[in-house]
XYZ file of C-alpha atoms in Angstrom:
165
model
C -0.058 -0.016 0.031
C 1.451 3.290 -1.095
C 0.595 6.484 0.915
C 1.350 10.049 -0.127
C 2.214 12.426 2.759
C 2.040 16.011 1.558
C 1.933 19.255 3.614
C 2.289 22.948 2.851
C 4.784 24.482 5.066
C 6.057 28.090 5.253
C 9.002 27.727 7.498
C 9.518 24.037 7.689
C 7.663 23.263 10.944
C 4.724 21.513 9.345
C 7.128 19.742 6.778
C 8.868 18.149 9.725
C 5.440 16.943 10.879
C 4.744 15.380 7.457
C 8.227 13.760 7.414
C 7.478 12.180 10.994
C 4.122 10.956 9.524
C 5.738 9.410 6.657
C 8.540 7.742 8.803
C 6.036 6.252 11.134
C 4.005 4.920 8.243
C 6.967 3.290 7.003
C 7.729 1.759 10.413
C 4.297 0.256 10.423
C 5.122 -1.514 7.185
C 3.662 0.724 4.492
C 5.228 2.550 1.625
C 5.030 6.282 2.052
C 6.284 9.084 0.060
C 6.678 12.669 1.514
C 6.428 15.415 -0.943
C 5.596 19.165 -0.834
C 2.276 19.947 -2.531
C 3.829 21.679 -5.470
C 5.796 18.430 -6.120
C 2.696 16.225 -6.390
C 1.307 15.747 -10.086
C -1.605 13.392 -10.001
C -2.519 10.856 -7.382
C -1.862 7.706 -9.708
C -0.086 5.043 -7.760
C -1.290 6.291 -4.216
C -3.731 4.096 -2.311
C -4.213 6.788 0.495
C -3.343 10.477 1.099
C -2.377 12.337 4.253
C -2.537 16.226 3.441
C -1.691 18.801 5.793
C -1.001 22.544 5.989
C 0.347 25.252 8.235
C -2.297 27.596 9.465
C -1.927 31.161 9.470
C -4.644 33.388 10.686
C -6.837 30.411 10.939
C -6.486 29.297 7.109
C -4.554 26.736 5.226
C -1.730 27.726 2.872
C -2.470 28.100 -0.722
C -0.162 25.189 -1.992
C -2.218 22.747 -0.081
C -5.586 24.205 -1.220
C -4.373 24.070 -4.871
C -3.281 20.502 -4.573
C -6.793 19.551 -3.180
C -8.614 21.393 -5.905
C -6.594 20.087 -8.802
C -6.867 16.626 -7.520
C -10.317 16.678 -6.266
C -11.610 13.550 -8.054
C -8.628 11.518 -7.102
C -8.894 12.477 -3.467
C -12.696 11.697 -3.332
C -11.708 8.201 -4.598
C -9.128 7.395 -1.623
C -9.150 7.543 2.145
C -7.712 10.886 3.145
C -6.426 12.175 6.396
C -5.924 15.922 6.876
C -3.856 17.754 9.318
C -3.434 21.399 10.334
C -0.523 22.873 12.230
C -0.274 26.208 13.661
C -2.206 26.869 16.922
C 0.471 28.124 19.462
C 0.283 29.284 23.057
C -1.518 27.910 26.112
C -4.594 28.130 25.462
C -3.653 27.504 21.636
C -4.398 30.435 19.319
C -6.191 30.059 17.028
C -8.414 27.431 18.717
C -8.906 24.023 17.045
C -12.389 25.152 15.980
C -11.203 28.197 14.384
C -8.951 26.403 11.885
C -10.708 26.841 8.588
C -10.147 23.740 6.326
C -13.756 23.721 4.937
C -12.889 23.839 1.284
C -10.383 20.919 1.622
C -12.883 18.949 3.867
C -15.517 19.354 1.283
C -13.347 18.074 -1.471
C -11.612 15.335 0.325
C -14.343 13.975 2.776
C -11.536 13.064 5.070
C -11.372 9.956 7.375
C -10.288 12.572 9.953
C -8.827 16.167 10.390
C -6.542 16.516 13.151
C -5.147 19.829 14.484
C -1.639 19.824 15.915
C -0.001 22.607 17.816
C 2.831 24.438 15.804
C 5.957 26.049 16.411
C 7.161 29.714 16.448
C 10.824 29.648 15.887
C 12.742 32.820 15.939
C 15.500 31.565 13.767
C 13.199 30.760 10.956
C 11.456 34.131 10.624
C 12.566 37.254 8.639
C 12.689 40.636 10.093
C 9.163 41.638 9.338
C 7.835 38.421 10.814
C 9.846 38.751 13.904
C 8.556 42.557 14.321
C 4.849 41.283 13.932
C 5.365 38.500 16.357
C 6.776 41.111 19.133
C 3.799 43.372 18.366
C 1.494 40.603 18.865
C 3.412 39.167 22.006
C 3.184 35.751 20.711
C 5.555 33.130 22.290
C 8.626 31.731 20.441
C 8.357 28.091 21.284
C 7.955 24.739 19.685
C 4.502 23.513 20.739
C 4.326 20.534 18.706
C 3.443 17.234 20.331
C 5.793 14.588 18.725
C 4.268 11.715 20.747
C 0.653 12.747 19.672
C 1.738 13.138 15.970
C 3.401 9.639 16.181
C 0.220 8.062 17.902
C -2.065 9.639 15.114
C 0.125 8.293 12.249
C 0.084 4.712 13.842
C -3.649 5.173 13.890
C -3.498 5.882 10.190
C -1.502 2.791 9.634
C -3.548 0.527 11.559
C -6.823 1.729 9.807
C -5.205 1.169 6.421
C -3.990 -2.289 7.220
C -6.757 -3.527 9.371
C -9.504 -2.229 7.132
C -7.716 -2.787 3.857
C -8.636 0.569 2.739
């Protein structure tokens, strides 16, 4: 079984989540390819898709939205899991229910959409972004829960192998 794992990432933190998901799927005996959305042509040869995006101001990034739109028919015919990465802080901002992935959910009809906390790392931001972070008083920190991401990826593998999706 071949699984495509793809995620739109602005500064690399969400891409790192996709890499871990792909690695866990391989550990669980599946074949996973991890590609950026702009590197994905069609979905021929993939049995399932894990599609994610960094979230900014509650919205998915354009590369993930474009991938979903240009592959709508292929996504509708496969099991799809979605993930969003971006809420930061305690409590997380934006809250899980404020992540807008409605367009992608409508196209993909996902098995599940999981929202993971993101990371705000000073070393990955440009001057203007750092100024905005300072103005908003957002915390620089890596809030990603790697154990939760691994657990979720194992659940995907179990669903695919158990149910022969």
